[in-house]
Short mmCIF file of C-alpha atoms in Angstrom, two decimals:
data_model
loop_
_atom_site.label_atom_id
_atom_site.label_comp_id
_atom_site.label_asym_id
_atom_site.label_seq_id
_atom_site.Cartn_x
_atom_site.Cartn_y
_atom_site.Cartn_z
CA MET A 12 -11.19 57.12 74.92
CA LYS A 13 -10.85 60.60 76.39
CA ALA A 14 -8.53 61.65 73.59
CA PHE A 15 -11.08 60.47 71.06
CA ILE A 16 -13.93 62.38 72.73
CA ASP A 17 -11.76 65.50 72.89
CA LEU A 18 -10.89 65.20 69.23
CA ARG A 19 -14.57 64.81 68.37
CA GLN A 20 -15.43 67.92 70.33
CA LYS A 21 -12.62 69.84 68.63
CA MET A 22 -13.77 68.72 65.20
CA LYS A 23 -17.34 69.69 65.97
CA LYS A 24 -16.17 73.20 66.76
CA SER A 25 -13.71 73.45 63.87
CA LYS A 26 -14.90 75.59 60.95
CA LEU A 27 -12.39 73.92 58.62
CA TRP A 28 -13.80 70.50 59.41
CA ALA A 29 -17.37 71.74 58.86
CA TRP A 30 -16.30 73.01 55.44
CA GLY A 31 -14.22 69.89 54.73
CA LYS A 32 -17.26 67.66 55.34
CA TYR A 33 -19.08 69.41 52.53
CA VAL A 34 -16.04 69.11 50.26
CA LEU A 35 -15.91 65.36 50.91
CA LEU A 36 -19.63 64.98 50.41
CA PHE A 37 -19.63 66.83 47.08
CA TYR A 38 -16.47 65.03 45.98
CA GLY A 39 -18.00 61.65 46.81
CA LEU A 40 -21.19 62.49 44.92
CA MET A 41 -19.26 63.68 41.87
CA MET A 42 -17.12 60.56 41.81
CA VAL A 43 -20.18 58.33 42.10
CA ILE A 44 -21.78 60.12 39.13
CA TYR A 45 -18.53 59.90 37.18
CA GLY A 46 -18.17 56.18 38.00
CA TYR A 47 -21.73 55.54 36.93
CA PHE A 48 -21.28 57.19 33.54
CA MET A 49 -17.95 55.46 32.97
CA LEU A 50 -18.96 51.96 34.01
CA ALA A 51 -22.70 51.58 33.51
CA ASN A 52 -24.16 50.04 30.39
CA LEU A 53 -25.83 53.06 28.86
CA SER A 54 -27.10 51.25 25.78
CA THR A 55 -30.64 52.17 24.88
CA ALA A 56 -31.01 49.20 22.54
CA PRO A 57 -34.04 47.02 23.20
CA GLY A 58 -33.30 43.84 25.10
CA PHE A 59 -32.20 40.96 22.95
CA VAL A 60 -32.15 37.33 23.95
CA TYR A 61 -29.55 35.05 22.43
CA ALA A 62 -31.58 32.24 20.96
CA GLN A 63 -30.40 31.61 17.44
CA PHE A 64 -30.22 27.84 17.44
CA MET B 30 -21.16 80.72 50.63
CA LYS B 31 -19.51 77.94 52.60
CA LYS B 32 -21.28 75.33 50.50
CA VAL B 33 -20.40 77.06 47.26
CA THR B 34 -16.69 77.13 48.05
CA ALA B 35 -16.91 73.51 49.22
CA PHE B 36 -18.54 72.56 45.95
CA LEU B 37 -15.83 74.34 43.95
CA ALA B 38 -13.08 72.71 45.97
CA ALA B 39 -14.72 69.31 45.42
CA LEU B 40 -14.96 70.04 41.71
CA VAL B 41 -11.25 70.80 41.54
CA LEU B 42 -10.47 67.61 43.44
CA CYS B 43 -12.77 65.62 41.19
CA LEU B 44 -11.20 67.01 38.01
CA GLY B 45 -7.77 66.21 39.41
CA THR B 46 -8.84 62.63 40.13
CA ILE B 47 -10.35 62.27 36.65
CA CYS B 48 -7.15 63.56 35.01
CA GLY B 49 -5.07 61.24 37.17
CA LEU B 50 -7.28 58.28 36.25
CA HIS B 51 -7.07 59.21 32.57
CA VAL B 52 -3.26 59.15 32.63
CA PHE B 53 -3.12 56.00 34.77
CA VAL B 54 -5.56 54.04 32.59
CA ASN B 55 -3.79 55.18 29.41
CA ASN B 56 -0.60 53.64 30.74
CA HIS B 57 -2.20 50.47 32.08
CA THR B 58 -4.29 49.12 29.22
CA ARG B 59 -1.55 47.13 27.52
CA PHE B 60 -2.32 43.54 28.43
CA ASP B 61 -0.81 40.10 28.12
CA THR B 62 -1.10 39.42 24.40
CA HIS B 63 -2.66 35.96 24.57
CA GLU B 64 -4.98 36.70 27.44
CA PHE B 65 -6.19 39.88 25.76
CA GLY B 66 -6.47 38.23 22.35
CA SER B 67 -8.65 35.39 23.57
CA TRP B 68 -10.73 37.53 25.92
CA ILE B 69 -14.30 37.51 24.71
CA SER B 70 -15.90 40.66 26.00
CA GLN B 71 -18.02 43.42 24.57
CA TYR B 72 -15.81 45.92 26.42
CA LYS B 73 -12.93 44.74 24.26
CA PHE B 74 -14.88 44.67 20.99
CA PHE B 75 -16.11 48.22 21.58
CA ALA B 76 -12.67 49.62 22.43
CA ALA B 77 -11.03 49.78 19.01
CA ASP B 78 -8.24 52.05 20.18
CA ARG B 79 -7.30 49.55 22.93
CA ILE B 80 -7.30 46.72 20.39
CA LYS B 81 -4.93 48.78 18.27
CA ALA B 82 -2.72 49.45 21.27
CA ASN B 83 -2.53 45.72 22.04
CA MET B 84 -1.55 44.57 18.56
CA ASP B 85 1.96 43.79 17.41
CA GLU B 86 3.53 42.21 14.32
CA ASN B 87 2.51 38.72 15.53
CA SER B 88 -1.14 39.62 16.05
CA ILE B 89 -3.84 38.65 13.64
CA LEU B 90 -7.36 39.94 13.88
CA VAL B 91 -9.83 37.03 13.80
CA LEU B 92 -13.46 38.05 13.50
CA GLY B 93 -16.22 35.55 14.10
CA SER B 94 -19.17 34.83 16.31
CA SER B 95 -20.22 32.43 19.05
CA GLU B 96 -17.67 29.70 18.21
CA PHE B 97 -15.03 31.52 20.27
CA ARG B 98 -16.96 30.87 23.47
CA HIS B 99 -17.61 27.19 22.88
CA GLY B 100 -15.34 24.23 23.53
CA LYS B 101 -12.60 26.07 25.40
CA LYS B 102 -11.57 22.80 27.04
CA MET B 103 -10.66 21.16 23.71
CA SER B 104 -6.95 20.99 23.01
CA SER B 105 -7.62 22.26 19.49
CA HIS B 106 -9.42 25.43 20.62
CA PRO B 107 -7.17 28.38 19.74
CA VAL B 108 -7.02 29.44 23.39
CA ASN B 109 -5.13 26.23 24.11
CA LEU B 110 -3.49 25.46 20.79
CA PHE B 111 -1.77 28.85 20.44
CA LYS B 112 -1.26 29.38 24.16
CA ASN B 113 2.56 29.32 23.95
CA ASN B 114 2.85 30.22 20.29
CA ALA B 115 4.16 33.52 18.96
CA LEU B 116 1.02 33.88 16.86
CA ASN B 117 -1.51 35.94 18.73
CA MET B 118 -5.11 35.73 17.63
CA ILE B 119 -7.11 38.81 18.54
CA MET B 120 -10.58 37.30 18.64
CA VAL B 121 -13.56 39.54 18.14
CA GLY B 122 -17.07 38.18 18.11
CA ALA B 123 -19.82 36.42 20.01
CA GLY B 124 -23.35 35.36 19.10
CA TYR B 125 -24.93 37.55 16.39
CA TYR B 126 -21.79 39.52 15.60
CA GLN B 127 -22.00 39.37 11.82
CA SER B 128 -20.47 40.88 8.67
CA LEU B 129 -21.78 44.42 9.14
CA PHE B 130 -20.53 44.72 12.72
CA HIS B 131 -17.19 43.29 11.62
CA ALA B 132 -16.93 45.75 8.72
CA VAL B 133 -17.27 48.61 11.22
CA GLU B 134 -14.85 46.94 13.64
CA LEU B 135 -12.25 46.46 10.91
CA ALA B 136 -12.61 50.07 9.80
CA ALA B 137 -12.00 51.16 13.37
CA VAL B 138 -8.93 49.03 14.07
CA GLU B 139 -7.23 48.58 10.68
CA GLU B 140 -4.83 51.45 11.27
CA GLY B 141 -3.18 49.47 14.08
CA MET B 142 -2.88 46.19 12.16
CA GLN B 143 0.80 45.75 11.47
CA ASN B 144 0.54 42.60 9.35
CA ARG B 145 -2.44 43.94 7.36
CA LYS B 146 -4.31 40.64 7.48
CA VAL B 147 -7.73 39.77 8.78
CA VAL B 148 -9.65 36.51 9.14
CA LEU B 149 -13.42 36.35 9.07
CA ILE B 150 -15.00 33.09 10.22
CA LEU B 151 -18.31 32.77 8.44
CA SER B 152 -21.13 30.83 10.02
CA PRO B 153 -23.72 29.60 7.53
CA GLN B 154 -26.42 30.63 10.02
CA TRP B 155 -25.63 34.30 9.35
CA PHE B 156 -26.99 33.81 5.84
CA LYS B 157 -30.58 33.01 6.73
CA SER B 158 -32.99 34.91 4.52
CA GLU B 159 -33.46 37.77 7.04
CA GLY B 160 -29.72 38.41 7.54
CA VAL B 161 -28.63 40.09 10.74
CA LEU B 162 -31.59 40.75 13.04
CA ALA B 163 -32.28 44.39 13.87
CA PRO B 164 -32.44 43.97 17.69
CA ALA B 165 -29.24 41.91 17.57
CA TYR B 166 -27.39 44.54 15.57
CA ALA B 167 -28.67 47.31 17.86
CA SER B 168 -27.52 45.49 20.97
CA ARG B 169 -24.06 45.01 19.48
CA PHE B 170 -23.69 48.45 17.97
CA SER B 171 -20.60 50.36 19.06
CA GLU B 172 -20.89 54.10 18.55
CA ALA B 173 -17.19 54.65 19.19
CA ASN B 174 -16.26 52.16 16.45
CA TYR B 175 -18.89 53.62 14.17
CA ILE B 176 -17.45 57.13 14.55
CA ALA B 177 -13.95 55.76 13.95
CA MET B 178 -15.25 54.17 10.73
CA LEU B 179 -16.75 57.46 9.58
CA ARG B 180 -13.49 59.29 10.35
CA ASN B 181 -11.35 56.73 8.49
CA LYS B 182 -10.22 58.60 5.37
CA ARG B 183 -9.23 55.45 3.50
CA ILE B 184 -12.80 54.26 3.25
CA SER B 185 -14.81 55.45 0.29
CA LYS B 186 -17.99 57.47 0.59
CA ASP B 187 -19.95 54.67 -1.10
CA THR B 188 -18.89 52.12 1.51
CA LYS B 189 -19.66 54.54 4.35
CA ASP B 190 -23.02 55.30 2.76
CA TYR B 191 -23.87 51.61 2.63
CA ILE B 192 -22.95 51.05 6.29
CA LEU B 193 -24.87 54.16 7.25
CA LYS B 194 -27.98 53.16 5.39
CA ARG B 195 -27.95 49.63 6.80
CA SER B 196 -27.26 50.86 10.31
CA LYS B 197 -30.11 53.34 10.15
CA THR B 198 -32.46 50.58 9.03
CA LEU B 199 -31.31 48.19 11.73
CA LEU B 200 -31.34 50.75 14.55
CA VAL B 201 -35.02 51.66 14.24
CA GLY B 202 -35.73 50.04 17.61
CA ASP B 203 -33.15 52.22 19.36
CA LYS B 204 -34.37 55.75 18.81
CA ALA B 205 -31.75 57.52 20.97
CA THR B 206 -28.82 55.87 19.18
CA LEU B 207 -30.45 56.42 15.81
CA GLN B 208 -30.71 60.16 16.51
CA ARG B 209 -27.02 60.30 17.33
CA VAL B 210 -26.14 58.24 14.24
CA LYS B 211 -27.96 60.85 12.15
CA LYS B 212 -25.88 63.57 13.83
CA TYR B 213 -22.66 61.65 13.09
CA GLU B 214 -23.73 61.47 9.46
CA LYS B 215 -24.15 65.25 9.34
CA VAL B 216 -20.85 65.94 11.07
CA PHE B 217 -18.54 63.39 9.47
CA LEU B 218 -20.09 62.62 6.11
CA LYS B 219 -22.32 65.38 4.83
CA GLY B 220 -20.65 68.30 6.59
CA ASN B 221 -23.95 70.14 7.09
CA ALA B 222 -24.10 69.98 10.89
CA THR B 223 -24.93 73.04 12.96
CA PHE B 224 -22.44 74.44 15.48
CA SER B 225 -24.30 72.93 18.42
CA GLU B 226 -24.47 69.51 16.71
CA LYS B 227 -20.72 69.63 16.08
CA GLN B 228 -20.03 70.50 19.72
CA TYR B 229 -22.39 67.80 20.95
CA VAL B 230 -20.76 65.14 18.78
CA ARG B 231 -17.29 66.32 19.78
CA PHE B 232 -18.17 66.08 23.47
CA TYR B 233 -19.95 62.75 23.11
CA ARG B 234 -17.05 61.24 21.15
CA LYS B 235 -14.59 62.22 23.87
CA PHE B 236 -16.96 60.81 26.47
CA LEU B 237 -17.20 57.48 24.59
CA GLU B 238 -13.41 57.28 24.24
CA GLU B 239 -12.93 57.84 27.95
CA LYS B 240 -15.72 55.45 28.86
CA SER B 241 -14.29 52.66 26.74
CA LYS B 242 -10.83 53.07 28.31
CA ILE B 243 -12.09 53.11 31.88
CA SER B 244 -14.52 50.25 31.35
CA ILE B 245 -12.01 47.99 29.57
CA PHE B 246 -9.52 48.63 32.37
CA ALA B 247 -12.09 47.78 35.04
CA ALA B 248 -13.37 44.73 33.15
CA ALA B 249 -9.82 43.43 32.58
CA LYS B 250 -9.07 43.83 36.28
CA ALA B 251 -12.25 41.96 37.17
CA LYS B 252 -11.30 39.18 34.74
CA ALA B 253 -7.73 39.12 36.15
CA ILE B 254 -6.14 39.74 32.75
CA HIS B 255 -2.42 40.25 33.34
CA LYS B 256 -0.53 43.26 32.14
CA TYR B 257 1.80 43.14 29.17
CA ASN B 258 5.14 41.51 29.82
CA PRO B 259 7.69 42.29 27.07
CA LYS B 260 9.91 39.42 28.27
CA LYS B 261 7.19 36.86 27.62
CA LYS B 262 7.71 35.59 24.08
CA GLY B 263 5.84 32.78 22.38
CA LYS B 264 7.50 30.01 20.36
CA GLU B 265 7.99 30.76 16.68
CA MET B 266 7.27 27.10 15.96
CA GLU B 267 4.50 25.62 13.86
CA PRO B 268 2.20 23.42 15.93
CA GLU B 269 2.50 19.70 15.19
CA TRP B 270 -0.74 19.31 13.33
CA THR B 271 -0.56 15.51 13.03
CA VAL B 272 -0.19 15.17 16.80
CA TYR B 273 -3.17 17.48 17.30
CA GLU B 274 -5.14 15.53 14.69
CA GLU B 275 -4.75 12.34 16.71
CA LEU B 276 -5.62 14.20 19.88
CA ALA B 277 -8.73 15.71 18.28
CA GLU B 278 -9.85 12.26 17.13
CA LYS B 279 -9.39 10.84 20.61
CA GLU B 280 -11.02 13.74 22.44
CA GLY B 281 -13.91 13.81 19.98
CA GLU B 282 -14.51 10.09 20.22
CA LYS B 283 -14.42 10.22 24.01
CA ALA B 284 -16.81 13.18 24.24
CA ALA B 285 -19.28 11.97 21.59
CA LYS B 286 -19.69 8.51 23.12
CA GLY B 287 -20.94 7.19 19.81
CA ASN B 288 -23.98 9.46 19.34
CA PRO B 289 -25.26 9.55 15.74
CA PHE B 290 -24.37 13.24 15.19
CA TYR B 291 -20.73 12.91 16.33
CA VAL B 292 -21.11 15.93 18.59
CA SER B 293 -20.58 16.26 22.35
CA ASP B 294 -22.73 13.67 24.09
CA LYS B 295 -23.69 16.20 26.77
CA VAL B 296 -25.06 18.49 24.06
CA TYR B 297 -26.71 15.55 22.33
CA LYS B 298 -28.56 14.50 25.47
CA LYS B 299 -29.45 17.98 26.74
CA GLN B 300 -30.16 19.92 23.56
CA LEU B 301 -30.68 17.55 20.66
CA LEU B 302 -32.57 14.56 22.04
CA PRO B 303 -35.46 16.60 23.55
CA VAL B 304 -36.15 18.33 20.21
CA LEU B 305 -35.14 15.58 17.84
CA GLU B 306 -38.64 14.77 16.64
CA LYS B 307 -39.71 18.41 16.48
CA LYS B 308 -36.71 19.41 14.41
CA LYS B 309 -37.02 16.59 11.91
CA GLY B 310 -37.58 18.13 8.48
CA SER B 311 -38.12 21.58 10.03
CA GLN B 312 -35.70 23.32 7.67
CA ALA B 313 -36.88 21.81 4.42
CA GLY B 314 -37.89 25.17 3.02
CA GLN B 315 -35.13 27.30 4.53
CA CYS B 316 -33.14 29.55 2.24
CA TYR B 317 -29.45 30.32 2.77
CA SER B 318 -28.60 31.40 -0.75
CA LYS B 319 -30.43 34.74 -0.75
CA SER B 320 -29.83 37.01 2.20
CA PRO B 321 -28.95 40.66 2.93
CA GLU B 322 -25.93 39.20 4.70
CA TYR B 323 -24.24 38.68 1.32
CA ARG B 324 -24.31 42.42 0.67
CA ASP B 325 -22.94 43.03 4.16
CA LEU B 326 -20.15 40.57 3.45
CA GLU B 327 -19.46 42.30 0.16
CA CYS B 328 -19.20 45.56 2.06
CA PHE B 329 -16.67 43.94 4.41
CA LEU B 330 -14.58 42.72 1.46
CA GLN B 331 -14.81 46.10 -0.26
CA LEU B 332 -13.62 47.75 2.94
CA CYS B 333 -10.63 45.36 3.02
CA LYS B 334 -9.82 46.38 -0.54
CA GLU B 335 -9.99 50.08 0.22
CA THR B 336 -7.86 49.85 3.34
CA GLY B 337 -5.30 47.44 1.85
CA VAL B 338 -6.03 44.69 4.34
CA GLN B 339 -5.70 41.13 3.05
CA PRO B 340 -8.75 39.09 4.09
CA MET B 341 -9.20 35.38 4.53
CA LEU B 342 -12.71 34.00 4.73
CA VAL B 343 -13.11 30.81 6.72
CA MET B 344 -16.14 29.08 5.26
CA MET B 345 -17.52 26.81 7.94
CA PRO B 346 -19.63 23.96 6.60
CA PHE B 347 -23.12 22.99 7.65
CA ASN B 348 -23.15 20.10 10.09
CA GLY B 349 -24.18 17.44 7.56
CA TYR B 350 -25.57 14.96 10.07
CA TRP B 351 -27.74 17.57 11.79
CA TYR B 352 -28.92 19.44 8.70
CA ASP B 353 -29.82 16.16 6.99
CA HIS B 354 -32.03 15.53 10.00
CA THR B 355 -33.61 19.00 9.82
CA GLY B 356 -34.15 18.52 6.11
CA LEU B 357 -32.14 21.42 4.70
CA PRO B 358 -31.56 20.32 1.10
CA LYS B 359 -28.01 19.56 0.05
CA GLU B 360 -28.50 21.72 -3.04
CA GLU B 361 -29.28 24.73 -0.87
CA ARG B 362 -26.14 24.11 1.17
CA GLN B 363 -24.12 23.90 -2.06
CA ARG B 364 -25.62 27.15 -3.28
CA TYR B 365 -24.41 28.84 -0.11
CA TYR B 366 -20.89 27.45 -0.58
CA GLU B 367 -20.85 28.54 -4.22
CA ASN B 368 -21.95 32.06 -3.28
CA ILE B 369 -19.08 32.42 -0.81
CA ARG B 370 -16.58 30.93 -3.26
CA GLY B 371 -17.72 33.33 -5.96
CA MET B 372 -17.58 36.34 -3.67
CA SER B 373 -14.14 35.52 -2.33
CA ALA B 374 -12.82 35.05 -5.89
CA ALA B 375 -14.39 38.33 -7.02
CA TYR B 376 -12.66 40.27 -4.25
CA GLY B 377 -9.37 38.35 -4.33
CA ALA B 378 -9.85 37.14 -0.78
CA GLU B 379 -8.20 33.98 0.42
CA LEU B 380 -10.68 31.24 1.22
CA ALA B 381 -10.36 28.45 3.74
CA ASP B 382 -12.97 26.24 2.18
CA PHE B 383 -14.43 23.60 4.49
CA GLY B 384 -17.47 22.93 2.34
CA ASP B 385 -16.48 19.30 1.94
CA GLU B 386 -16.22 18.67 5.70
CA GLU B 387 -19.94 18.37 6.35
CA TYR B 388 -19.62 14.75 7.35
CA THR B 389 -16.24 14.83 9.06
CA LYS B 390 -16.75 13.18 12.42
CA TYR B 391 -16.09 15.42 15.46
CA PHE B 392 -15.85 18.51 13.26
CA PHE B 393 -18.66 20.04 15.32
CA LEU B 394 -19.18 20.38 19.05
CA ASP B 395 -22.93 20.79 18.62
CA GLN B 396 -25.30 21.62 15.76
CA VAL B 397 -23.30 24.61 14.57
CA HIS B 398 -20.18 25.35 16.62
CA LEU B 399 -16.74 24.13 15.71
CA GLY B 400 -15.58 21.03 17.54
CA TRP B 401 -12.32 19.12 17.97
CA LYS B 402 -11.48 18.66 14.30
CA GLY B 403 -13.24 21.78 13.15
CA TRP B 404 -11.14 24.11 15.27
CA LEU B 405 -8.01 22.19 14.34
CA ARG B 406 -8.59 22.66 10.60
CA VAL B 407 -9.55 26.31 11.06
CA ASN B 408 -6.50 27.01 13.24
CA GLU B 409 -4.20 25.41 10.70
CA SER B 410 -5.62 27.57 7.92
CA ILE B 411 -5.27 30.72 10.04
CA TYR B 412 -1.71 29.83 11.00
CA ARG B 413 -0.71 29.29 7.36
CA PHE B 414 -2.42 32.49 6.27
CA ALA B 415 -0.77 34.52 9.06
CA SER B 416 2.66 33.02 8.35
CA LYS B 417 2.67 33.86 4.66
CA ASN B 418 5.09 36.68 4.02
CA GLU B 419 4.09 37.95 0.63
CA LYS B 420 2.36 41.29 0.55
CA LYS B 421 -0.66 41.77 -1.59
#
């Protein structure tokens, strides 16, 4: 437990970690946007209900 | 400053991930031939380059509509009948996928068709007087395939013009797509696009290509489609049609339970019985002999001619028992058959003519979809067509 608290304190003080958090945040956001554009149905066609017969 | 450098670092990481994904997906979109062929998904239909990548000399492109989804439990459904066979049907189509969509699809994939043969299963219902419905066409419109069609140098300007004109008419309800279609026309057909329009189309085309690859990969994973196994080979043996005929008779008889339309009894009780009175004589004035769909079909056949692909039209009959009930005159049905016969003769297309099977028991699963005997007859005709060796 102590080791964990120490690590947390160290990370809080670390400039690299503070910068790395932003990198991860931006990276996550970019990947979410990329995933959305790649996987979402972007069709702008009006809705159509299958009811031929 | 810290945030700016973090953003740039994230951007580099993101680009690296995207490049890695691009390479990975490129190498992992070759699927099990039968599973891919019988997979009915818009992701597949819209990814012409993946269809091309998954075709080999035993593959035959089979274009149709909603029949692929129905009756998958029947032993005569192609999913089951050709399961262990070397012949691999690449099925493309679901409800409302009609001649015009298939013309564009064929134009987009024909380059990858090694046996240069295509089958188009025609449903009589496509040939109602209004033809393909605009909202239906818009919801099934693939821009990636459309661009591939426009870029296909083997297709004449006249054919492209026809597809363009029809598409523009049918896409009126989808303004954003229509605007892009007009840009594609300028870039690929007229050559009068501005620099910015060219760059936009170039970027958007690349985006669509990437999107179709990623989405087909994700959809195939979700559907648990296995990857291609070169060791897995199907039997080069013709199915025993007489055995299947007996099986179809038995399965049909068991499922129909003696209902007067010789269709699935479940369908009869759930869908037909509740509307039986309402539907009686309801189609007395319906016209199937004059429809814009005929011109779309002509365009499809013309496209086959220009690209050197040998087509076979499968002419599904009307369900005689049902359409007698709804009052569609026999003469009108005959006119439809004659139109298709004439068109196939004019374009030198092979024709699997099932016009005389209107009253074959268990031919249909419901009012319109192929049943036990219907699929069996259609499969046999496709198998014989695919097995013929002579080149046109």
